[in-house]
Amino acid sequence: MITSAFSAPVIRTGDEHAVSLDVAKQAGFYPADFTLPPCRVDRELVEGEVVTVGDLALTAYETPGHSDGHLSFHFAGSDRTYLLGADLVFWGGKILLQTIHDCRIDAYATSVFKVEKLAFDALLPGHLQISLSGGHDHVKQAANSFRQLGVPPNLL
């Protein structure tokens, strides 16, 4: 498994509280008997490191806010450039704020501003719609909300 250096100890120990699995179970996102088993971590990533998958070279960016240890990846394909943003920004400039211990609005804004500086065509979020063109516009929408001292619309 590859994860952020920040998250590696949590993954190795299966710390359900550290990943807010206890809260997610209470909210009904997971069954009560679901467990997070400890997992081996083969590589711990920090910002700027590159992960190679086939012919693709994905550059890691530390993007906390939705959660500590969150990573996004920037890479070029054959015909476009991508941001694999996971839970950072979604279609329509939405974000995913949750009432968990490591979801922090100030870090979220900083992370959105960071990836807004990257050039990319396609946005690949962790849920719902992807955007194969104009993906940067969705990040810009979220960044503009933060710039106005507001909060982008929430996905939930």
PDB file of C-alpha atoms in Angstrom:
ATOM      1  CA  MET A   1       0.000   0.000   0.000  1.00  0.00           C
ATOM      2  CA  ILE A   2       1.071   3.574  -0.705  1.00  0.00           C
ATOM      3  CA  THR A   3      -0.150   6.354   1.584  1.00  0.00           C
ATOM      4  CA  SER A   4       0.902   9.721   2.907  1.00  0.00           C
ATOM      5  CA  ALA A   5       3.695   9.783   5.457  1.00  0.00           C
ATOM      6  CA  PHE A   6       1.217  11.402   7.847  1.00  0.00           C
ATOM      7  CA  SER A   7      -1.299   8.541   7.489  1.00  0.00           C
ATOM      8  CA  ALA A   8       1.150   5.635   7.483  1.00  0.00           C
ATOM      9  CA  PRO A   9       1.166   5.012  11.276  1.00  0.00           C
ATOM     10  CA  VAL A  10      -2.642   5.040  11.325  1.00  0.00           C
ATOM     11  CA  ILE A  11      -2.861   2.512   8.475  1.00  0.00           C
ATOM     12  CA  ARG A  12      -0.220   0.270  10.042  1.00  0.00           C
ATOM     13  CA  THR A  13      -2.108   0.099  13.343  1.00  0.00           C
ATOM     14  CA  GLY A  14      -5.683   0.138  11.979  1.00  0.00           C
ATOM     15  CA  ASP A  15      -6.513   3.102  14.234  1.00  0.00           C
ATOM     16  CA  GLU A  16     -10.244   3.490  13.636  1.00  0.00           C
ATOM     17  CA  HIS A  17     -10.560   6.633  15.758  1.00  0.00           C
ATOM     18  CA  ALA A  18      -7.731   8.403  13.904  1.00  0.00           C
ATOM     19  CA  VAL A  19      -9.563   7.928  10.578  1.00  0.00           C
ATOM     20  CA  SER A  20     -12.939   8.779  12.171  1.00  0.00           C
ATOM     21  CA  LEU A  21     -14.328   5.350  11.367  1.00  0.00           C
ATOM     22  CA  ASP A  22     -16.056   5.369  14.747  1.00  0.00           C
ATOM     23  CA  VAL A  23     -17.939   8.541  13.754  1.00  0.00           C
ATOM     24  CA  ALA A  24     -18.704   7.201  10.276  1.00  0.00           C
ATOM     25  CA  LYS A  25     -20.213   4.050  11.805  1.00  0.00           C
ATOM     26  CA  GLN A  26     -22.411   6.153  14.110  1.00  0.00           C
ATOM     27  CA  ALA A  27     -23.578   8.167  11.090  1.00  0.00           C
ATOM     28  CA  GLY A  28     -24.497   4.969   9.221  1.00  0.00           C
ATOM     29  CA  PHE A  29     -21.835   5.208   6.491  1.00  0.00           C
ATOM     30  CA  TYR A  30     -20.447   1.804   7.532  1.00  0.00           C
ATOM     31  CA  PRO A  31     -22.032  -1.169   9.313  1.00  0.00           C
ATOM     32  CA  ALA A  32     -21.379  -1.333  13.063  1.00  0.00           C
ATOM     33  CA  ASP A  33     -19.296  -4.501  12.672  1.00  0.00           C
ATOM     34  CA  PHE A  34     -17.004  -3.034   9.977  1.00  0.00           C
ATOM     35  CA  THR A  35     -13.361  -2.961  11.039  1.00  0.00           C
ATOM     36  CA  LEU A  36     -10.181  -1.383   9.736  1.00  0.00           C
ATOM     37  CA  PRO A  37      -7.510  -4.066   9.925  1.00  0.00           C
ATOM     38  CA  PRO A  38      -3.878  -3.015  10.238  1.00  0.00           C
ATOM     39  CA  CYS A  39      -2.212  -2.925   6.814  1.00  0.00           C
ATOM     40  CA  ARG A  40       1.354  -3.006   5.633  1.00  0.00           C
ATOM     41  CA  VAL A  41       2.556   0.306   4.171  1.00  0.00           C
ATOM     42  CA  ASP A  42       5.095  -0.158   1.407  1.00  0.00           C
ATOM     43  CA  ARG A  43       5.719   3.503   0.671  1.00  0.00           C
ATOM     44  CA  GLU A  44       5.120   6.770   2.511  1.00  0.00           C
ATOM     45  CA  LEU A  45       4.628   9.768   0.226  1.00  0.00           C
ATOM     46  CA  VAL A  46       5.408  13.412   0.856  1.00  0.00           C
ATOM     47  CA  GLU A  47       4.660  16.328  -1.419  1.00  0.00           C
ATOM     48  CA  GLY A  48       6.558  16.297  -4.684  1.00  0.00           C
ATOM     49  CA  GLU A  49       7.197  12.570  -4.776  1.00  0.00           C
ATOM     50  CA  VAL A  50       6.247  10.761  -7.958  1.00  0.00           C
ATOM     51  CA  VAL A  51       4.347   7.490  -8.181  1.00  0.00           C
ATOM     52  CA  THR A  52       4.610   5.605 -11.462  1.00  0.00           C
ATOM     53  CA  VAL A  53       1.610   3.607 -12.662  1.00  0.00           C
ATOM     54  CA  GLY A  54       2.303   2.085 -16.053  1.00  0.00           C
ATOM     55  CA  ASP A  55       3.258   4.990 -18.317  1.00  0.00           C
ATOM     56  CA  LEU A  56       1.834   7.600 -15.948  1.00  0.00           C
ATOM     57  CA  ALA A  57       3.894   9.631 -13.474  1.00  0.00           C
ATOM     58  CA  LEU A  58       1.666  11.015 -10.701  1.00  0.00           C
ATOM     59  CA  THR A  59       3.082  13.848  -8.577  1.00  0.00           C
ATOM     60  CA  ALA A  60       1.803  13.860  -4.996  1.00  0.00           C
ATOM     61  CA  TYR A  61       0.486  17.030  -3.325  1.00  0.00           C
ATOM     62  CA  GLU A  62      -0.339  17.211   0.361  1.00  0.00           C
ATOM     63  CA  THR A  63      -3.893  18.572   0.487  1.00  0.00           C
ATOM     64  CA  PRO A  64      -5.235  18.397   4.046  1.00  0.00           C
ATOM     65  CA  GLY A  65      -8.565  19.957   4.917  1.00  0.00           C
ATOM     66  CA  HIS A  66     -11.067  17.196   4.250  1.00  0.00           C
ATOM     67  CA  SER A  67      -8.781  15.159   6.478  1.00  0.00           C
ATOM     68  CA  ASP A  68      -5.208  15.238   7.703  1.00  0.00           C
ATOM     69  CA  GLY A  69      -2.902  13.200   5.504  1.00  0.00           C
ATOM     70  CA  HIS A  70      -5.052  13.754   2.386  1.00  0.00           C
ATOM     71  CA  LEU A  71      -3.173  13.568  -0.918  1.00  0.00           C
ATOM     72  CA  SER A  72      -4.039  14.720  -4.436  1.00  0.00           C
ATOM     73  CA  PHE A  73      -2.149  13.743  -7.585  1.00  0.00           C
ATOM     74  CA  HIS A  74      -1.306  15.704 -10.737  1.00  0.00           C
ATOM     75  CA  PHE A  75      -0.369  13.870 -13.932  1.00  0.00           C
ATOM     76  CA  ALA A  76      -0.391  14.036 -17.719  1.00  0.00           C
ATOM     77  CA  GLY A  77      -2.071  11.453 -19.913  1.00  0.00           C
ATOM     78  CA  SER A  78      -1.788  11.091 -23.661  1.00  0.00           C
ATOM     79  CA  ASP A  79      -4.240  13.881 -24.489  1.00  0.00           C
ATOM     80  CA  ARG A  80      -4.853  15.895 -21.304  1.00  0.00           C
ATOM     81  CA  THR A  81      -3.596  16.767 -17.836  1.00  0.00           C
ATOM     82  CA  TYR A  82      -5.394  15.498 -14.741  1.00  0.00           C
ATOM     83  CA  LEU A  83      -5.910  16.312 -11.097  1.00  0.00           C
ATOM     84  CA  LEU A  84      -6.853  13.236  -9.093  1.00  0.00           C
ATOM     85  CA  GLY A  85      -8.249  15.250  -6.213  1.00  0.00           C
ATOM     86  CA  ALA A  86      -9.893  12.442  -4.228  1.00  0.00           C
ATOM     87  CA  ASP A  87     -12.031  14.257  -1.608  1.00  0.00           C
ATOM     88  CA  LEU A  88     -10.596  17.749  -2.138  1.00  0.00           C
ATOM     89  CA  VAL A  89     -12.934  19.324  -4.728  1.00  0.00           C
ATOM     90  CA  PHE A  90     -15.942  17.941  -6.569  1.00  0.00           C
ATOM     91  CA  TRP A  91     -17.945  18.875  -9.659  1.00  0.00           C
ATOM     92  CA  GLY A  92     -19.492  22.313  -9.300  1.00  0.00           C
ATOM     93  CA  GLY A  93     -16.792  23.534  -6.895  1.00  0.00           C
ATOM     94  CA  LYS A  94     -18.240  21.580  -3.992  1.00  0.00           C
ATOM     95  CA  ILE A  95     -16.136  20.367  -1.082  1.00  0.00           C
ATOM     96  CA  LEU A  96     -16.702  17.718   1.576  1.00  0.00           C
ATOM     97  CA  LEU A  97     -16.806  19.182   5.081  1.00  0.00           C
ATOM     98  CA  GLN A  98     -17.620  16.765   7.862  1.00  0.00           C
ATOM     99  CA  THR A  99     -17.835  17.050  11.636  1.00  0.00           C
ATOM    100  CA  ILE A 100     -14.760  14.934  12.290  1.00  0.00           C
ATOM    101  CA  HIS A 101     -11.669  15.833  14.321  1.00  0.00           C
ATOM    102  CA  ASP A 102      -9.333  16.439  11.388  1.00  0.00           C
ATOM    103  CA  CYS A 103     -11.586  18.261   8.912  1.00  0.00           C
ATOM    104  CA  ARG A 104     -10.307  21.843   9.045  1.00  0.00           C
ATOM    105  CA  ILE A 105     -11.619  24.729   6.959  1.00  0.00           C
ATOM    106  CA  ASP A 106      -8.379  26.780   7.073  1.00  0.00           C
ATOM    107  CA  ALA A 107      -6.308  23.841   5.801  1.00  0.00           C
ATOM    108  CA  TYR A 108      -9.006  23.115   3.210  1.00  0.00           C
ATOM    109  CA  ALA A 109      -8.758  26.627   1.764  1.00  0.00           C
ATOM    110  CA  THR A 110      -4.955  26.475   1.662  1.00  0.00           C
ATOM    111  CA  SER A 111      -5.072  23.136  -0.183  1.00  0.00           C
ATOM    112  CA  VAL A 112      -7.600  24.392  -2.734  1.00  0.00           C
ATOM    113  CA  PHE A 113      -5.454  27.471  -3.392  1.00  0.00           C
ATOM    114  CA  LYS A 114      -2.436  25.175  -3.854  1.00  0.00           C
ATOM    115  CA  VAL A 115      -4.018  22.980  -6.538  1.00  0.00           C
ATOM    116  CA  GLU A 116      -5.649  25.986  -8.201  1.00  0.00           C
ATOM    117  CA  LYS A 117      -2.106  26.989  -9.258  1.00  0.00           C
ATOM    118  CA  LEU A 118      -1.694  23.725 -11.198  1.00  0.00           C
ATOM    119  CA  ALA A 119      -2.619  23.478 -14.874  1.00  0.00           C
ATOM    120  CA  PHE A 120      -4.999  20.610 -15.644  1.00  0.00           C
ATOM    121  CA  ASP A 121      -7.911  19.792 -17.943  1.00  0.00           C
ATOM    122  CA  ALA A 122      -9.601  16.938 -16.133  1.00  0.00           C
ATOM    123  CA  LEU A 123     -10.751  16.697 -12.519  1.00  0.00           C
ATOM    124  CA  LEU A 124     -11.078  13.221 -11.040  1.00  0.00           C
ATOM    125  CA  PRO A 125     -12.744  13.483  -7.632  1.00  0.00           C
ATOM    126  CA  GLY A 126     -13.241  10.562  -5.285  1.00  0.00           C
ATOM    127  CA  HIS A 127     -17.035  10.529  -5.713  1.00  0.00           C
ATOM    128  CA  LEU A 128     -19.731  11.332  -8.248  1.00  0.00           C
ATOM    129  CA  GLN A 129     -19.067  13.157 -11.539  1.00  0.00           C
ATOM    130  CA  ILE A 130     -15.699  13.534 -13.185  1.00  0.00           C
ATOM    131  CA  SER A 131     -14.842  16.363 -15.532  1.00  0.00           C
ATOM    132  CA  LEU A 132     -12.680  15.430 -18.527  1.00  0.00           C
ATOM    133  CA  SER A 133     -12.507  19.027 -19.720  1.00  0.00           C
ATOM    134  CA  GLY A 134     -12.844  22.251 -17.788  1.00  0.00           C
ATOM    135  CA  GLY A 135     -11.855  20.488 -14.570  1.00  0.00           C
ATOM    136  CA  HIS A 136      -9.831  23.442 -13.390  1.00  0.00           C
ATOM    137  CA  ASP A 137     -13.016  25.557 -13.405  1.00  0.00           C
ATOM    138  CA  HIS A 138     -14.458  23.470 -10.551  1.00  0.00           C
ATOM    139  CA  VAL A 139     -11.390  24.078  -8.402  1.00  0.00           C
ATOM    140  CA  LYS A 140     -11.511  27.770  -9.277  1.00  0.00           C
ATOM    141  CA  GLN A 141     -15.158  27.939  -8.121  1.00  0.00           C
ATOM    142  CA  ALA A 142     -14.188  26.515  -4.732  1.00  0.00           C
ATOM    143  CA  ALA A 143     -11.176  28.833  -4.489  1.00  0.00           C
ATOM    144  CA  ASN A 144     -13.317  31.870  -5.296  1.00  0.00           C
ATOM    145  CA  SER A 145     -15.727  30.976  -2.493  1.00  0.00           C
ATOM    146  CA  PHE A 146     -12.818  30.759  -0.060  1.00  0.00           C
ATOM    147  CA  ARG A 147     -11.400  34.069  -1.352  1.00  0.00           C
ATOM    148  CA  GLN A 148     -14.675  35.777  -0.494  1.00  0.00           C
ATOM    149  CA  LEU A 149     -14.281  34.444   3.078  1.00  0.00           C
ATOM    150  CA  GLY A 150     -17.093  32.022   2.461  1.00  0.00           C
ATOM    151  CA  VAL A 151     -17.299  28.265   2.262  1.00  0.00           C
ATOM    152  CA  PRO A 152     -17.924  26.436  -1.009  1.00  0.00           C
ATOM    153  CA  PRO A 153     -21.119  24.347  -1.197  1.00  0.00           C
ATOM    154  CA  ASN A 154     -20.854  21.080   0.687  1.00  0.00           C
ATOM    155  CA  LEU A 155     -21.199  17.780  -1.161  1.00  0.00           C
ATOM    156  CA  LEU A 156     -23.460  16.307   1.539  1.00  0.00           C
TER     157      LEU A 156
END
